[in-house]
PDB file of C-alpha atoms in Angstrom:
ATOM      1  CA  ASP X   1       0.000   0.000   0.000  1.00  0.00           C
ATOM      2  CA  GLN X   2       1.013   3.548  -0.626  1.00  0.00           C
ATOM      3  CA  TYR X   3      -0.096   6.334   1.640  1.00  0.00           C
ATOM      4  CA  SER X   4      -0.448   9.904   0.519  1.00  0.00           C
ATOM      5  CA  LEU X   5       1.319  12.718   2.303  1.00  0.00           C
ATOM      6  CA  ARG X   6      -2.074  14.204   3.191  1.00  0.00           C
ATOM      7  CA  PHE X   7      -3.180  10.938   4.832  1.00  0.00           C
ATOM      8  CA  PHE X   8       0.103  10.671   6.761  1.00  0.00           C
ATOM      9  CA  LEU X   9      -0.144  14.289   7.951  1.00  0.00           C
ATOM     10  CA  LEU X  10      -3.733  13.728   9.091  1.00  0.00           C
ATOM     11  CA  LEU X  11      -2.664  10.704  11.147  1.00  0.00           C
ATOM     12  CA  MET X  12       0.256  12.615  12.659  1.00  0.00           C
ATOM     13  CA  ALA X  13      -1.972  15.623  13.417  1.00  0.00           C
ATOM     14  CA  ILE X  14      -4.435  13.385  15.273  1.00  0.00           C
ATOM     15  CA  LEU X  15      -1.600  11.759  17.214  1.00  0.00           C
ATOM     16  CA  LEU X  16      -0.144  15.170  18.077  1.00  0.00           C
ATOM     17  CA  LEU X  17      -3.554  16.451  19.201  1.00  0.00           C
ATOM     18  CA  GLY X  18      -3.923  13.320  21.344  1.00  0.00           C
ATOM     19  CA  VAL X  19      -0.567  14.028  23.004  1.00  0.00           C
ATOM     20  CA  ALA X  20      -1.554  17.668  23.549  1.00  0.00           C
ATOM     21  CA  ASP X  21      -4.863  16.547  25.049  1.00  0.00           C
ATOM     22  CA  ALA X  22      -3.062  14.195  27.439  1.00  0.00           C
ATOM     23  CA  PHE X  23      -0.592  16.846  28.621  1.00  0.00           C
ATOM     24  CA  LEU X  24      -3.236  19.535  28.955  1.00  0.00           C
ATOM     25  CA  THR X  25      -5.581  17.165  30.786  1.00  0.00           C
ATOM     26  CA  LEU X  26      -2.818  16.344  33.256  1.00  0.00           C
ATOM     27  CA  TYR X  27      -2.116  20.043  33.696  1.00  0.00           C
ATOM     28  CA  HIS X  28      -5.752  20.922  34.400  1.00  0.00           C
ATOM     29  CA  VAL X  29      -6.262  17.947  36.719  1.00  0.00           C
ATOM     30  CA  HIS X  30      -3.170  18.634  38.803  1.00  0.00           C
ATOM     31  CA  VAL X  31      -3.044  22.447  38.741  1.00  0.00           C
ATOM     32  CA  ASN X  32      -6.701  23.472  38.496  1.00  0.00           C
ATOM     33  CA  ASN X  33      -8.272  20.491  40.307  1.00  0.00           C
ATOM     34  CA  ALA X  34     -10.266  19.578  37.202  1.00  0.00           C
ATOM     35  CA  GLU X  35     -11.736  16.103  36.805  1.00  0.00           C
ATOM     36  CA  GLU X  36     -11.275  13.644  33.971  1.00  0.00           C
ATOM     37  CA  LEU X  37     -14.783  12.848  32.729  1.00  0.00           C
ATOM     38  CA  ASN X  38     -13.850   9.481  31.225  1.00  0.00           C
ATOM     39  CA  PRO X  39     -13.981   7.038  34.173  1.00  0.00           C
ATOM     40  CA  ILE X  40     -11.455   4.660  32.611  1.00  0.00           C
ATOM     41  CA  MET X  41      -8.901   7.403  31.996  1.00  0.00           C
ATOM     42  CA  ASP X  42      -9.677   8.863  35.430  1.00  0.00           C
ATOM     43  CA  PHE X  43      -8.620   5.516  36.895  1.00  0.00           C
ATOM     44  CA  PHE X  44      -5.292   5.713  35.056  1.00  0.00           C
ATOM     45  CA  ILE X  45      -4.711   9.297  36.252  1.00  0.00           C
ATOM     46  CA  GLY X  46      -5.197   7.944  39.771  1.00  0.00           C
ATOM     47  CA  VAL X  47      -2.519   5.322  39.157  1.00  0.00           C
ATOM     48  CA  SER X  48       0.028   7.877  37.937  1.00  0.00           C
ATOM     49  CA  PRO X  49       0.387  10.630  35.339  1.00  0.00           C
ATOM     50  CA  LYS X  50       2.943   8.537  33.445  1.00  0.00           C
ATOM     51  CA  VAL X  51       0.570   5.566  33.229  1.00  0.00           C
ATOM     52  CA  PHE X  52      -2.262   7.866  32.110  1.00  0.00           C
ATOM     53  CA  PHE X  53      -0.128   9.396  29.359  1.00  0.00           C
ATOM     54  CA  ASN X  54       1.195   6.024  28.157  1.00  0.00           C
ATOM     55  CA  VAL X  55      -2.262   4.432  28.059  1.00  0.00           C
ATOM     56  CA  LYS X  56      -3.743   7.427  26.225  1.00  0.00           C
ATOM     57  CA  TYR X  57      -0.892   7.481  23.703  1.00  0.00           C
ATOM     58  CA  ILE X  58      -0.952   3.721  23.089  1.00  0.00           C
ATOM     59  CA  LEU X  59      -4.737   3.610  22.680  1.00  0.00           C
ATOM     60  CA  THR X  60      -4.681   6.526  20.246  1.00  0.00           C
ATOM     61  CA  ALA X  61      -1.797   5.028  18.252  1.00  0.00           C
ATOM     62  CA  LEU X  62      -3.441   1.582  18.113  1.00  0.00           C
ATOM     63  CA  CYS X  63      -6.747   3.014  16.911  1.00  0.00           C
ATOM     64  CA  LEU X  64      -4.964   5.069  14.258  1.00  0.00           C
ATOM     65  CA  THR X  65      -3.041   1.968  13.168  1.00  0.00           C
ATOM     66  CA  VAL X  66      -6.280   0.012  12.709  1.00  0.00           C
ATOM     67  CA  LEU X  67      -7.790   2.861  10.712  1.00  0.00           C
ATOM     68  CA  CYS X  68      -4.606   3.158   8.669  1.00  0.00           C
ATOM     69  CA  LEU X  69      -4.725  -0.542   7.795  1.00  0.00           C
ATOM     70  CA  HIS X  70      -8.287  -0.085   6.534  1.00  0.00           C
ATOM     71  CA  LYS X  71      -7.692   3.202   4.728  1.00  0.00           C
ATOM     72  CA  ASN X  72      -9.436   2.045   1.561  1.00  0.00           C
ATOM     73  CA  LEU X  73     -12.812   1.725   3.260  1.00  0.00           C
ATOM     74  CA  PRO X  74     -14.898   4.822   2.565  1.00  0.00           C
ATOM     75  CA  ILE X  75     -15.915   5.244   6.203  1.00  0.00           C
ATOM     76  CA  VAL X  76     -12.293   5.502   7.376  1.00  0.00           C
ATOM     77  CA  LYS X  77     -11.700   8.911   5.812  1.00  0.00           C
ATOM     78  CA  TYR X  78     -14.933  10.126   7.388  1.00  0.00           C
ATOM     79  CA  LEU X  79     -13.941   8.698  10.802  1.00  0.00           C
ATOM     80  CA  LEU X  80     -10.483  10.256  10.640  1.00  0.00           C
ATOM     81  CA  GLY X  81     -12.036  13.630   9.864  1.00  0.00           C
ATOM     82  CA  VAL X  82     -14.434  13.286  12.796  1.00  0.00           C
ATOM     83  CA  VAL X  83     -11.648  12.182  15.166  1.00  0.00           C
ATOM     84  CA  PHE X  84      -9.479  15.098  14.048  1.00  0.00           C
ATOM     85  CA  LEU X  85     -12.326  17.547  14.593  1.00  0.00           C
ATOM     86  CA  ILE X  86     -13.132  16.156  18.051  1.00  0.00           C
ATOM     87  CA  TYR X  87      -9.505  16.276  19.198  1.00  0.00           C
ATOM     88  CA  PHE X  88      -9.120  19.773  17.723  1.00  0.00           C
ATOM     89  CA  VAL X  89     -12.143  21.059  19.659  1.00  0.00           C
ATOM     90  CA  ILE X  90     -10.899  19.382  22.863  1.00  0.00           C
ATOM     91  CA  VAL X  91      -7.435  20.937  22.561  1.00  0.00           C
ATOM     92  CA  VAL X  92      -8.875  24.379  21.734  1.00  0.00           C
ATOM     93  CA  ASN X  93     -11.081  24.052  24.831  1.00  0.00           C
ATOM     94  CA  HIS X  94      -8.032  23.137  26.940  1.00  0.00           C
ATOM     95  CA  ILE X  95      -6.180  26.182  25.654  1.00  0.00           C
ATOM     96  CA  TYR X  96      -9.196  28.397  26.290  1.00  0.00           C
ATOM     97  CA  LEU X  97      -9.437  27.131  29.883  1.00  0.00           C
ATOM     98  CA  PHE X  98      -5.707  27.657  30.315  1.00  0.00           C
ATOM     99  CA  LEU X  99      -5.995  31.277  29.184  1.00  0.00           C
ATOM    100  CA  VAL X 100      -9.131  32.036  31.189  1.00  0.00           C
ATOM    101  CA  ILE X 101      -7.959  30.465  34.447  1.00  0.00           C
ATOM    102  CA  VAL X 102      -4.403  31.835  34.364  1.00  0.00           C
TER     103      VAL X 102
END
């Protein structure tokens, strides 16, 4: 299979947004006493920030790998667009909260 540069950049952008979400979530939880709304990820934050980050990164990377392997299915491009949009909105919200609270 050959992957276009656009497809690769979309995958990397989603992964980068996932990393940003993890770091910003940890920041807000530890500095601003925010709560993680996802109960599974909240459990991992309780274990340790490193475990939370690793689990979040691995889950995001695995899901992107599965989508990458099925890139020729029409729904995959739609799903990647939706995932990108969701992560983008989450990260923008994190940044907004960071600017408003600080």
